[in-house]
């Protein structure tokens, strides 16, 4: 049964296992070939080099061009396409000699700047009170409206650039502050809308008293009737978003923050000890009853307008952290939906990203005090992080118009005070090289289409900085550069592989050549004639009764044959092994040719023969030549002296005989057809190849010895570098 199972296993499974092993080995080899391909390996240096390219190959260059002090003049620079010709004009607003506010306007193609003076000075917090550009008379040229302050009063001034005249000078707007105390405020444009159907848009703007507390209201200026309309004063600061209703009417949604700055006897309603949602119609009357959210430090953010629904989120910044929720109301102020959010504190920043004609609402928030961004989906009322929000930098973002078709962001880092520009969906980051704490009101941008550049102006309390934003000249050619780097990398990878392959092939060739030489030398030791002569010598010793001598000869012969056969595949061996082999050979030959020659082997004490490597049979072959040729025809007994010593960072081997000399031995070889005389030639070729293969420099010197002009033998010196 076991035999049948074994037979079945061998017949059925072993072929499949064999095929699997072959497939596995083939796959392994192919995978190695693929991974070692220069086209694949070149990707690694290409990626590294490309990541280290200088700013020359960035898409944009962002450099500081100008820095101007503005501490006294409160200079602000604005860019606006005044005459709607597609090119933005520069308007500088400042305090002229600290006497009155003015503006400088320089038309294109003109070297002159026009100055227009206004009543009063720029407000104390000029960065928070930006001018308004509006073509109120529909003549194709925008007018400039500048709000100025004198003592506790706010005034409106206007310039008509088409006629180069000041058309409003010191038009009283409102009183600032209570009888005593601060006189600070924030002024923001809201929208232009023709509420009375007189053909001219009214200009809606927001007035928020800071520590001054008064005014906190929304106003609009009726240009045709030269009068203001106003909402009631409230005790809360407004953050206003204009909305068009289903009937195309204007609805102003205002949210507030409960800062609790109003005293108990504050004369106006809707104090800031609660947060509120207000709705105002185009006449600045309440569109619905204000919605209250009790508690100090509560804040209402929004609205996010989605399908005629107004979405808000409420945050309690000092109370229970999980008391945060989102809700929606309609344009009548009626609550539609409400959903509580835990663990996320949403901030007041709302960003809108458009992708495939669909808006994505991104809100700023924090989890465990870490700044994050979340996408809010109004239809589901969910707050979540995704691939869109995870790509945003960990800083508060301020949107700005890069040009007519593109939108960018400036990111402010509250920890370092530094800022960056983010362009092309955050794929490009450009750092400011000055220490700025930026807000959205500091930031202005202009595109000069003729120069393909933008001027980016930012301000702090003391300086106005002008940055130039340009596209890098070489950026369109970066792919050619990357292809060039890749091809160079392929070359750098391929060339060493080619050289390495060439070295390996050359080494294999040399290995084959030296192996062939070794085989020739080994075959000469295993020559039948030599073997028969050696065995006949042993037999003769036995017949003569010289058993011990015969035993010694047979031992040397077997040692000689064993070394010749067992080490035939080696290029080299130790000097000790070479000397032992040579001694065995000489002993064998001495026994064969009794009284023909004697030999001595002397090794210096400092020479470590086990560590010195030498080509196989090199010394033995020279010794064999001495026995066969040098002692052939001499009258006296031959003497071969083999000495090994250490000299000049090398090992020197000397073989010295008292034979007939090199020239006479050469003549004898030429006369005897049975003697090839190739031994020394093989040795020279062996050393030449060996030196190439092992990068060494073994040298041979053959010296004819003379005594009073009579040949006295031959000396061979072999020098092996350490």
CSV table of C-alpha atoms in Angstrom, one decimal, residues 219-222 225-230:
chain,number,residue,atom,x,y,z
A,219,UNK,CA,-26.6,102.1,6.9
A,220,UNK,CA,-27.2,102.9,3.3
A,221,UNK,CA,-26.5,106.1,1.3
A,222,UNK,CA,-29.2,107.3,-1.2
A,225,UNK,CA,-31.7,112.1,-2.5
A,226,UNK,CA,-28.4,112.7,-0.7
A,227,UNK,CA,-29.6,111.1,2.5
A,228,UNK,CA,-28.8,108.1,4.7
A,229,UNK,CA,-31.2,105.3,5.8
A,230,UNK,CA,-30.3,103.3,8.9
